[in-house]
Tab-separated table of C-alpha atoms and ligand atoms in Angstrom:
chain	number	residue	atom	x	y	z
A	1	MET	CA	6.170	1.339	-40.841
A	2	ALA	CA	2.522	2.421	-40.807
A	3	ILE	CA	1.198	2.895	-37.308
A	4	SER	CA	-2.428	3.104	-36.310
A	5	ASN	CA	-4.019	3.218	-32.896
A	6	LEU	CA	-7.259	1.341	-32.545
A	7	ASP	CA	-9.459	2.861	-29.839
A	8	HIS	CA	-9.647	-0.159	-27.568
A	9	HIS	CA	-11.899	1.673	-25.108
A	10	ALA	CA	-14.644	2.173	-27.725
A	11	PRO	CA	-17.749	-0.058	-27.325
A	12	ILE	CA	-17.892	-3.289	-29.323
A	13	ASN	CA	-20.497	-3.628	-32.091
A	14	SER	CA	-22.541	-6.399	-30.498
A	15	ASN	CA	-23.853	-7.674	-33.885
A	16	LEU	CA	-20.479	-8.880	-35.119
A	17	PRO	CA	-18.888	-11.430	-34.904
A	18	ALA	CA	-20.482	-14.141	-32.820
A	19	PRO	CA	-18.266	-16.180	-30.491
A	20	PRO	CA	-16.747	-18.794	-30.238
A	21	LEU	CA	-13.480	-17.720	-31.780
A	22	SER	CA	-10.418	-19.719	-32.727
A	23	PHE	CA	-6.872	-18.857	-31.656
A	24	ASP	CA	-3.335	-19.847	-32.500
A	25	ILE	CA	-0.781	-18.909	-29.815
A	26	PHE	CA	2.922	-19.134	-30.676
A	27	CYS	CA	5.416	-19.518	-27.841
A	28	ARG	CA	9.190	-19.799	-28.003
A	29	VAL	CA	10.803	-20.688	-24.671
A	30	VAL	CA	13.687	-18.221	-24.521
A	31	ASP	CA	14.682	-18.929	-20.967
A	32	ASN	CA	13.189	-20.438	-17.816
A	33	PHE	CA	9.433	-20.871	-17.498
A	34	GLY	CA	7.954	-17.401	-17.884
A	35	ASP	CA	7.261	-17.513	-21.641
A	36	ILE	CA	5.366	-20.784	-21.487
A	37	GLY	CA	3.932	-19.850	-18.077
A	38	VAL	CA	2.172	-16.789	-19.504
A	39	CYS	CA	1.106	-18.519	-22.753
A	40	TRP	CA	-0.296	-21.544	-20.947
A	41	ARG	CA	-2.303	-19.424	-18.530
A	42	LEU	CA	-3.666	-17.350	-21.393
A	43	ALA	CA	-4.493	-20.451	-23.467
A	44	ARG	CA	-6.335	-22.037	-20.555
A	45	GLN	CA	-8.278	-18.913	-19.735
A	46	LEU	CA	-9.432	-18.476	-23.345
A	47	ALA	CA	-10.377	-22.162	-23.646
A	48	ASP	CA	-12.265	-22.055	-20.331
A	49	MET	CA	-14.422	-19.075	-21.336
A	50	PRO	CA	-18.128	-19.969	-21.602
A	51	SER	CA	-18.102	-19.231	-25.354
A	52	GLY	CA	-15.869	-22.306	-25.811
A	53	HIS	CA	-13.090	-20.724	-27.859
A	54	ARG	CA	-10.829	-23.118	-29.768
A	55	VAL	CA	-7.188	-22.717	-28.799
A	56	ARG	CA	-4.101	-24.168	-30.436
A	57	LEU	CA	-0.764	-23.565	-28.718
A	58	TRP	CA	2.563	-23.907	-30.550
A	59	VAL	CA	5.530	-24.469	-28.221
A	60	ASP	CA	9.153	-25.118	-29.183
A	61	ASP	CA	10.259	-26.658	-25.853
A	62	LEU	CA	7.939	-29.323	-24.485
A	63	HIS	CA	10.375	-30.352	-21.730
A	64	SER	CA	10.164	-26.956	-19.991
A	65	PHE	CA	6.419	-27.007	-20.540
A	66	ALA	CA	6.082	-30.468	-18.935
A	67	LYS	CA	7.708	-29.185	-15.740
A	68	ILE	CA	4.793	-26.835	-15.073
A	69	GLU	CA	2.036	-28.961	-16.657
A	70	THR	CA	2.255	-32.635	-15.801
A	71	HIS	CA	-0.283	-33.631	-18.480
A	72	VAL	CA	2.120	-32.587	-21.245
A	73	ASP	CA	4.004	-35.491	-22.816
A	74	PRO	CA	7.303	-34.093	-24.164
A	75	THR	CA	7.609	-36.982	-26.629
A	76	GLN	CA	4.372	-36.162	-28.491
A	77	ASP	CA	4.374	-33.611	-31.332
A	78	ARG	CA	0.578	-33.270	-31.224
A	79	GLN	CA	-1.606	-33.728	-28.178
A	80	ILE	CA	-4.712	-32.297	-26.538
A	81	VAL	CA	-4.247	-31.110	-22.970
A	82	ARG	CA	-7.089	-29.474	-21.031
A	83	ARG	CA	-8.991	-29.084	-24.320
A	84	ILE	CA	-6.096	-27.171	-25.879
A	85	ASP	CA	-4.528	-28.435	-29.084
A	86	LEU	CA	-0.758	-28.524	-28.511
A	87	VAL	CA	1.675	-28.444	-31.416
A	88	HIS	CA	5.384	-29.035	-30.945
A	89	TRP	CA	6.900	-26.123	-32.877
A	90	THR	CA	9.950	-27.646	-34.571
A	91	VAL	CA	12.143	-26.394	-37.441
A	92	GLU	CA	9.752	-28.143	-39.832
A	93	PRO	CA	6.362	-27.142	-38.504
A	94	PRO	CA	3.195	-28.810	-39.831
A	95	ASP	CA	1.327	-26.883	-42.585
A	96	LEU	CA	-1.778	-26.071	-40.583
A	97	GLN	CA	-4.473	-23.588	-41.565
A	98	PRO	CA	-4.261	-20.488	-39.359
A	99	HIS	CA	-7.088	-19.734	-36.974
A	100	GLU	CA	-9.018	-16.446	-36.964
A	101	ILE	CA	-6.718	-14.915	-34.362
A	102	VAL	CA	-2.981	-15.472	-34.145
A	103	ILE	CA	-1.180	-14.435	-30.973
A	104	GLU	CA	2.554	-14.217	-31.297
A	105	ALA	CA	4.014	-14.188	-27.798
A	106	PHE	CA	6.961	-11.888	-27.157
A	107	ALA	CA	7.904	-11.296	-30.823
A	108	CYS	CA	8.687	-14.992	-31.374
A	109	ASP	CA	8.232	-14.929	-35.199
A	110	PRO	CA	5.665	-17.479	-36.392
A	111	PRO	CA	6.854	-19.653	-39.329
A	112	LYS	CA	7.029	-17.844	-42.720
A	113	GLY	CA	4.711	-20.333	-44.432
A	114	PHE	CA	2.178	-19.882	-41.679
A	115	ILE	CA	2.258	-16.088	-42.097
A	116	GLN	CA	1.622	-16.519	-45.825
A	117	ARG	CA	-1.450	-18.601	-45.052
A	118	MET	CA	-2.543	-15.992	-42.491
A	119	THR	CA	-2.620	-13.461	-45.343
A	120	ALA	CA	-5.025	-15.673	-47.304
A	121	GLU	CA	-7.168	-16.283	-44.201
A	122	ARG	CA	-6.996	-12.582	-43.184
A	123	SER	CA	-6.216	-13.676	-39.628
A	124	VAL	CA	-6.033	-11.068	-36.898
A	125	TRP	CA	-2.420	-10.851	-35.729
A	126	ILE	CA	-1.495	-9.764	-32.210
A	127	ASN	CA	1.962	-9.514	-30.706
A	128	LEU	CA	1.736	-10.065	-26.969
A	129	GLU	CA	4.494	-8.030	-25.327
A	130	TYR	CA	6.392	-8.526	-22.078
A	131	LEU	CA	4.995	-6.943	-18.931
A	132	SER	CA	6.357	-3.583	-17.868
A	133	ALA	CA	5.114	-0.812	-15.589
A	134	GLU	CA	7.023	1.875	-17.494
A	135	PRO	CA	4.880	4.896	-18.410
A	136	TRP	CA	5.490	4.611	-22.207
A	137	VAL	CA	3.543	1.330	-22.264
A	138	GLU	CA	0.202	3.156	-22.092
A	139	GLY	CA	1.019	5.067	-25.273
A	140	CYS	CA	2.035	1.952	-27.202
A	141	HIS	CA	-0.699	-0.452	-26.141
A	142	ALA	CA	-2.902	-1.531	-29.075
A	143	LEU	CA	-0.828	0.304	-31.681
A	144	ALA	CA	-0.547	-1.544	-34.979
A	145	SER	CA	2.032	-1.702	-37.742
A	146	ILE	CA	1.816	-3.089	-41.264
A	147	HIS	CA	3.955	-6.193	-41.695
A	148	ALA	CA	5.814	-6.937	-44.972
A	149	SER	CA	3.094	-9.532	-45.715
A	150	GLY	CA	0.532	-6.718	-45.794
A	151	LEU	CA	-1.088	-7.954	-42.600
A	152	ARG	CA	-1.696	-5.556	-39.757
A	153	LYS	CA	0.023	-6.616	-36.549
A	154	SER	CA	-1.221	-5.104	-33.274
A	155	PHE	CA	0.906	-4.773	-30.162
A	156	PHE	CA	-0.770	-5.783	-26.941
A	157	PHE	CA	0.940	-4.594	-23.767
A	158	PRO	CA	-0.046	-6.105	-20.429
A	159	GLY	CA	0.259	-3.652	-17.589
A	160	PHE	CA	-0.839	-2.299	-14.261
A	161	THR	CA	-3.141	0.539	-15.364
A	162	ILE	CA	-6.469	0.625	-17.180
A	163	ARG	CA	-4.793	2.219	-20.203
A	164	THR	CA	-2.807	-0.991	-20.775
A	165	GLY	CA	-3.871	-4.554	-21.502
A	166	GLY	CA	-4.101	-5.441	-17.794
A	167	LEU	CA	-2.890	-8.550	-15.971
A	168	LEU	CA	-3.810	-12.221	-16.324
A	169	ARG	CA	-6.489	-12.995	-13.753
A	170	GLU	CA	-8.955	-15.844	-14.054
A	171	PRO	CA	-12.628	-15.117	-13.285
A	172	LYS	CA	-13.427	-15.247	-9.558
A	173	LEU	CA	-9.749	-15.835	-8.710
A	174	ILE	CA	-9.845	-13.814	-5.494
A	175	LYS	CA	-13.034	-15.568	-4.334
A	176	THR	CA	-11.521	-18.959	-5.188
A	177	ARG	CA	-8.405	-18.049	-3.200
A	178	ASP	CA	-10.413	-16.944	-0.166
A	179	HIS	CA	-12.558	-20.063	-0.317
A	180	TRP	CA	-9.448	-22.295	-0.528
A	181	LEU	CA	-7.838	-20.499	2.425
A	182	SER	CA	-10.991	-20.721	4.542
A	183	GLU	CA	-10.467	-24.504	4.763
A	184	PRO	CA	-7.180	-25.137	6.655
A	185	GLY	CA	-7.205	-28.772	5.534
A	186	ASN	CA	-6.350	-27.578	2.003
A	187	ALA	CA	-2.899	-26.358	3.031
A	188	ASN	CA	-2.245	-29.653	4.840
A	189	THR	CA	-3.290	-31.659	1.792
A	190	LEU	CA	-0.950	-29.557	-0.335
A	191	ARG	CA	1.955	-30.183	2.058
A	192	GLN	CA	1.277	-33.911	1.945
A	193	ALA	CA	1.277	-33.819	-1.853
A	194	LEU	CA	4.652	-32.060	-1.690
A	195	HIS	CA	5.952	-34.835	0.598
A	196	LEU	CA	6.883	-32.439	3.381
A	197	PRO	CA	8.404	-34.312	6.346
A	198	GLY	CA	5.953	-34.740	9.227
A	199	ASP	CA	7.848	-32.452	11.629
A	200	LEU	CA	7.831	-29.574	9.110
A	201	SER	CA	4.129	-30.017	8.369
A	202	GLN	CA	3.442	-30.047	12.073
A	203	SER	CA	5.460	-26.862	12.682
A	204	LEU	CA	3.552	-25.126	9.887
A	205	GLN	CA	0.217	-26.295	11.270
A	206	GLN	CA	1.255	-24.864	14.620
A	207	GLY	CA	1.740	-21.431	13.094
A	208	CYS	CA	5.394	-21.342	12.140
A	209	ARG	CA	6.099	-18.962	9.212
A	210	GLN	CA	5.985	-20.463	5.697
A	211	VAL	CA	8.273	-18.769	3.171
A	212	PHE	CA	8.186	-19.705	-0.503
A	213	LEU	CA	11.413	-19.030	-2.382
A	214	PHE	CA	11.436	-18.896	-6.195
A	215	CYS	CA	14.388	-16.718	-7.177
A	216	TYR	CA	17.416	-16.458	-9.481
A	217	PRO	CA	20.820	-17.618	-8.191
A	218	SER	CA	21.964	-14.004	-7.663
A	219	ALA	CA	19.335	-13.310	-4.965
A	220	PRO	CA	20.694	-12.633	-1.452
A	221	ALA	CA	19.010	-15.805	-0.219
A	222	LEU	CA	21.535	-16.330	2.567
A	223	GLY	CA	20.619	-12.849	3.806
A	224	LEU	CA	16.989	-13.970	3.816
A	225	LEU	CA	17.886	-16.886	6.092
A	226	GLN	CA	19.944	-14.571	8.330
A	227	GLY	CA	17.037	-12.126	8.607
A	228	LEU	CA	14.564	-14.909	9.387
A	229	ALA	CA	16.966	-16.267	12.025
A	230	ARG	CA	16.789	-12.964	13.917
A	231	ASN	CA	13.018	-13.201	14.251
A	232	SER	CA	11.475	-14.955	17.234
A	233	MET	CA	9.090	-16.979	15.051
A	234	PRO	CA	10.602	-20.110	13.432
A	235	SER	CA	10.400	-20.368	9.645
A	236	VAL	CA	10.172	-23.077	7.021
A	237	VAL	CA	11.516	-22.034	3.608
A	238	LEU	CA	10.146	-24.062	0.680
A	239	VAL	CA	12.329	-23.972	-2.453
A	240	PRO	CA	11.461	-25.637	-5.775
A	241	ALA	CA	14.110	-28.237	-6.642
A	242	GLY	CA	17.053	-26.808	-8.580
A	243	VAL	CA	16.219	-23.183	-7.839
A	244	TYR	CA	18.826	-22.676	-5.075
A	245	PRO	CA	20.441	-26.060	-4.405
A	246	ARG	CA	23.040	-24.867	-1.868
A	247	LEU	CA	20.559	-23.210	0.433
A	248	VAL	CA	19.599	-26.344	2.319
A	249	MET	CA	23.178	-26.527	3.679
A	250	HIS	CA	22.529	-23.272	5.525
A	251	GLN	CA	19.395	-24.293	7.368
A	252	THR	CA	19.230	-24.193	11.171
A	253	PRO	CA	16.701	-25.656	13.607
A	254	HIS	CA	15.065	-22.173	13.708
A	255	VAL	CA	15.043	-21.642	9.931
A	256	ARG	CA	14.460	-24.895	8.075
A	257	VAL	CA	14.892	-25.164	4.309
A	258	HIS	CA	13.118	-27.814	2.288
A	259	GLU	CA	13.264	-28.564	-1.445
A	260	ILE	CA	9.913	-29.278	-3.033
A	261	PRO	CA	9.103	-30.626	-6.501
A	262	PHE	CA	7.861	-28.382	-9.304
A	263	VAL	CA	4.072	-28.333	-9.330
A	264	ASP	CA	1.458	-27.326	-11.894
A	265	GLN	CA	0.215	-23.745	-12.064
A	266	THR	CA	-2.840	-24.431	-9.912
A	267	ALA	CA	-0.755	-25.915	-7.101
A	268	PHE	CA	1.751	-23.091	-7.610
A	269	ASP	CA	-1.048	-20.649	-6.752
A	270	HIS	CA	-1.951	-22.730	-3.706
A	271	LEU	CA	1.649	-22.592	-2.523
A	272	LEU	CA	1.644	-18.815	-2.791
A	273	TRP	CA	-1.737	-18.495	-1.092
A	274	SER	CA	-0.659	-20.661	1.847
A	275	SER	CA	2.701	-18.929	2.437
A	276	ASP	CA	3.264	-15.949	4.725
A	277	LEU	CA	6.040	-14.499	2.579
A	278	ASN	CA	6.521	-15.171	-1.130
A	279	CYS	CA	9.768	-14.579	-2.976
A	280	VAL	CA	9.034	-14.604	-6.693
A	281	ARG	CA	10.821	-13.781	-9.905
A	282	GLY	CA	10.297	-12.945	-13.556
A	283	GLU	CA	6.944	-11.948	-14.915
A	284	ASP	CA	4.275	-14.524	-14.240
A	285	SER	CA	5.034	-15.435	-10.640
A	286	LEU	CA	5.061	-11.717	-9.740
A	287	ILE	CA	1.431	-11.477	-10.801
A	288	ARG	CA	0.492	-14.695	-9.016
A	289	ALA	CA	2.144	-13.457	-5.808
A	290	MET	CA	0.211	-10.245	-6.172
A	291	TRP	CA	-3.082	-12.160	-6.410
A	292	ALA	CA	-2.060	-14.152	-3.322
A	293	GLY	CA	-2.185	-10.832	-1.462
A	294	LYS	CA	0.584	-11.761	0.997
A	295	PRO	CA	3.854	-9.814	1.469
A	296	PHE	CA	6.182	-10.699	-1.376
A	297	LEU	CA	9.627	-9.931	-2.753
A	298	TRP	CA	10.125	-9.634	-6.476
A	299	GLN	CA	13.383	-10.449	-8.197
A	300	ILE	CA	13.131	-9.034	-11.698
A	301	TYR	CA	14.638	-10.884	-14.693
A	302	ARG	CA	18.046	-9.374	-15.418
A	303	GLN	CA	18.512	-7.461	-18.695
A	304	ASN	CA	21.445	-5.866	-20.499
A	305	GLU	CA	22.557	-2.416	-19.352
A	306	ASP	CA	20.512	-2.779	-16.165
A	307	ALA	CA	17.289	-2.053	-18.079
A	308	HIS	CA	15.537	-4.251	-15.540
A	309	LEU	CA	16.344	-1.828	-12.719
A	310	THR	CA	14.482	0.974	-14.508
A	311	LYS	CA	11.538	-1.419	-14.824
A	312	LEU	CA	11.773	-2.292	-11.162
A	313	GLN	CA	11.611	1.397	-10.190
A	314	ALA	CA	8.687	1.992	-12.565
A	315	TRP	CA	6.822	-0.880	-10.962
A	316	LEU	CA	7.580	0.233	-7.397
A	317	ALA	CA	6.321	3.715	-8.273
A	318	GLN	CA	2.928	2.200	-9.127
A	319	THR	CA	2.581	0.273	-5.889
A	320	SER	CA	1.523	1.692	-2.558
A	321	PHE	CA	4.364	0.121	-0.562
A	322	SER	CA	6.290	2.025	2.107
A	323	PRO	CA	9.803	3.422	1.474
A	324	ALA	CA	11.139	0.572	3.653
A	325	VAL	CA	9.567	-2.010	1.323
A	326	HIS	CA	10.933	-0.146	-1.717
A	327	ALA	CA	14.430	-0.346	-0.191
A	328	LEU	CA	13.893	-4.009	0.638
A	329	MET	CA	12.881	-4.841	-2.955
A	330	GLN	CA	15.871	-2.916	-4.232
A	331	ALA	CA	18.151	-4.858	-1.857
A	332	TRP	CA	16.597	-8.171	-2.958
A	333	ASN	CA	17.628	-7.272	-6.516
A	334	THR	CA	20.973	-5.556	-6.006
A	335	GLY	CA	22.022	-5.798	-2.342
A	336	THR	CA	24.406	-8.001	-0.422
A	337	ASP	CA	23.297	-10.753	1.948
A	338	ALA	CA	24.228	-8.534	4.898
A	339	GLU	CA	22.236	-5.540	3.667
A	340	PHE	CA	19.214	-7.594	2.753
A	341	GLY	CA	19.320	-9.591	6.008
A	342	GLU	CA	19.313	-6.358	8.020
A	343	ARG	CA	16.411	-4.875	6.065
A	344	ILE	CA	14.207	-7.977	6.174
A	345	SER	CA	14.744	-8.412	9.885
A	346	GLN	CA	13.666	-4.778	10.464
A	347	ILE	CA	10.551	-5.212	8.375
A	348	MET	CA	9.603	-8.253	10.409
A	349	SER	CA	9.000	-6.137	13.488
A	350	PRO	CA	5.255	-6.469	14.151
A	351	PRO	CA	4.146	-2.910	13.172
A	352	ALA	CA	6.209	-2.849	9.951
A	353	TRP	CA	5.060	-6.364	9.039
A	354	ARG	CA	1.396	-5.466	9.621
A	355	GLN	CA	1.831	-2.365	7.468
A	356	TRP	CA	3.327	-4.452	4.657
A	357	GLN	CA	0.487	-6.988	4.904
A	358	HIS	CA	-2.044	-4.188	4.788
A	359	ASP	CA	-0.407	-2.390	1.853
A	360	THR	CA	-0.091	-5.602	-0.172
A	361	HIS	CA	-3.702	-6.479	0.478
A	362	SER	CA	-4.969	-3.063	-0.638
A	363	TRP	CA	-2.799	-3.048	-3.747
A	364	THR	CA	-4.079	-6.507	-4.709
A	365	GLU	CA	-7.665	-5.356	-4.230
A	366	LYS	CA	-7.040	-2.285	-6.375
A	367	MET	CA	-5.490	-4.338	-9.197
A	368	ALA	CA	-8.303	-6.913	-9.015
A	369	ARG	CA	-10.866	-4.187	-9.751
A	370	GLN	CA	-9.311	-3.529	-13.176
A	371	PRO	CA	-10.214	-5.483	-16.330
A	372	ASP	CA	-8.185	-8.689	-16.701
A	373	MET	CA	-5.777	-9.317	-19.566
A	374	ALA	CA	-7.542	-12.182	-21.354
A	375	SER	CA	-10.814	-10.220	-21.471
A	376	SER	CA	-9.046	-7.091	-22.751
A	377	LEU	CA	-7.239	-9.136	-25.366
A	378	LEU	CA	-10.455	-10.755	-26.490
A	379	GLU	CA	-12.098	-7.340	-26.749
A	380	LEU	CA	-9.261	-6.059	-28.933
A	381	CYS	CA	-9.437	-9.168	-31.156
A	382	VAL	CA	-13.187	-8.798	-31.643
A	383	LYS	CA	-12.720	-5.167	-32.685
A	384	MET	CA	-9.978	-6.160	-35.103
A	385	LEU	CA	-12.221	-8.816	-36.630
A	386	GLN	CA	-14.980	-6.241	-37.027
A	387	THR	CA	-12.778	-3.617	-38.617
A	388	GLY	CA	-11.076	-6.118	-40.928
B	1	TRH	C1	8.468	-23.113	-9.515
B	1	TRH	C2	7.234	-23.268	-10.352
B	1	TRH	C3	6.884	-22.341	-11.313
B	1	TRH	N1	5.743	-22.490	-12.027
B	1	TRH	C4	5.382	-21.532	-13.066
B	1	TRH	C5	4.831	-20.224	-12.563
B	1	TRH	C6	5.117	-19.347	-13.756
B	1	TRH	O1	4.085	-19.520	-14.719
B	1	TRH	C7	6.424	-19.893	-14.312
B	1	TRH	C8	7.627	-19.074	-13.896
B	1	TRH	O2	7.692	-17.941	-14.698
B	1	TRH	P1	8.167	-16.542	-14.166
B	1	TRH	O3	7.605	-16.304	-12.859
B	1	TRH	O4	7.824	-15.534	-15.197
B	1	TRH	O5	9.751	-16.657	-13.996
B	1	TRH	P2	10.917	-17.319	-14.884
B	1	TRH	O6	12.180	-16.777	-14.382
B	1	TRH	O7	10.801	-18.776	-14.876
B	1	TRH	O8	10.696	-16.811	-16.367
B	1	TRH	C9	11.369	-15.678	-16.937
B	1	TRH	O9	11.560	-15.942	-18.303
B	1	TRH	C10	12.136	-14.860	-19.036
B	1	TRH	C11	12.368	-15.286	-20.460
B	1	TRH	C12	11.239	-13.659	-18.927
B	1	TRH	O10	11.655	-12.617	-19.670
B	1	TRH	C13	11.186	-13.281	-17.470
B	1	TRH	O11	10.412	-12.112	-17.286
B	1	TRH	C14	10.563	-14.427	-16.722
B	1	TRH	O12	9.230	-14.541	-17.156
B	1	TRH	O13	6.559	-21.207	-13.814
B	1	TRH	C15	4.899	-23.565	-11.817
B	1	TRH	O14	3.852	-23.679	-12.448
B	1	TRH	N2	5.243	-24.483	-10.877
B	1	TRH	C16	6.375	-24.394	-10.138
B	1	TRH	O15	6.627	-25.273	-9.289
C-alpha cells in the first residue's frame, strides 16, 4: 500500500479550482443514529456554504434517517431534502456519474461500479474516519493510500486538536446558541412542541433542573435518579422514547422522568442548550453536548476488547475536567448504579457543580477557537483537486 502525506497545513493555491464543488457522501447505517447523524450534519453544512456546493447523500437505511430528519420520506428512493439530493443506497444502486469529491463515511465501501466510474472522472476520494482522541490520530490524518482501482484514497480523521480534521461545528454556532438562550420563551416553545405536561413545564420555568438523558441501556441510569434524589433541587429527566423505557417506573415526585419524541438535529441542539445536565452517547451527540457548554456525561459506544475504554481515557486526558469528573465519567461507563449515584450526588454540591460548569465552558470555548471539520475537509479536498 503506497502511503503519502499531503501537507494539509500548506496554503491553498487561490487560482485553482473555483467553487462551487460537487460531493457524493456514502453512508451505511451500521448501528443507531451516529453514522447518519454525522453524514447529515456534514452534508447540510457543505450545502449551506455560501459557495453553494452540490451535495448528494447515499444512505442505506432511510427509516433510521427519518427519525432524525422528519422531511425524509423512507418510501422514496430519490428525493431532495434541504437542497441535498438523497439516494437510497440499495443492493442495486443507480448508475450515477460520480461527483468531483466522493466522501466514504467510516469505510462503508461505495459500490464497485461507482468506483470504476470515479476512476474515469478522476474523483477525489476521502474516507471519513470515526472520531477518536487517541494520540496516533494526528499522525494518520490526511494520509493517503493507493486503492486497487489506481485512485488515491485519503483518510480524514476528525479530532480534538489542530493537527487533526477538527469537529463538526456550523458557522456562528456558539453565537446562535447564546442568542437562542437569551430568549427564555424559546425553551418554553420547545417544551410545548415536545408535549411536556403543564406541571413539568411549569416546574422547569420555575428553575427546577432539566436533565437530558440519551444513553445506552447499560448506563447506570437508576444511579443517576438516586443521585438527583439526594439533591435539594427537584429534577425533570427528559428521555427520548425507546432509549430507556423502564426508567419512567422509577420516577418520584422529586425526580420526574418524561419520555419525549425524537426530534430533528436542530431541536436536538435546542434540547441540549436548554438542559442543565446532558447525558449523551456515541460520537455526534458528544460533540453537540460540548457545543452546548453545559455539564455533560458521555457514554462511549462499546467496542470489542474494551477498546472504547482506551478511547475514553484518551479523550478525558484532552479535557480540562477535574479528577472527580474523570471518575464520574468512568463510573457512567463502567460503574454500578450505587457508585455512580454516590459520585453524581457529590458533584452536585454547589462548589463542585460550579467548577464543572466553569471547566466545561472553558473547554467548549477552547474547542470553538479551532478550525471546524467541514472547513478542514473542504480545504483538503481543494488541495487534492489541485494536485490531481
Ligand atoms: C435522540 C436524538 C438523536 N438525534 C441525533 C443526534 C445525533 O446526530 C444522532 C445520535 O448519534 P450519536 O450521538 O453518535 O449516538 P448513537 O449511539 O446513536 O450512534 C452510534 O453509532 C455507532 C455506529 C457509532 O460508532 C457510535 O460512535 C455512535 O455514533 O442522533 C436527533 O437528531 N434527535 C434525537 O431526538
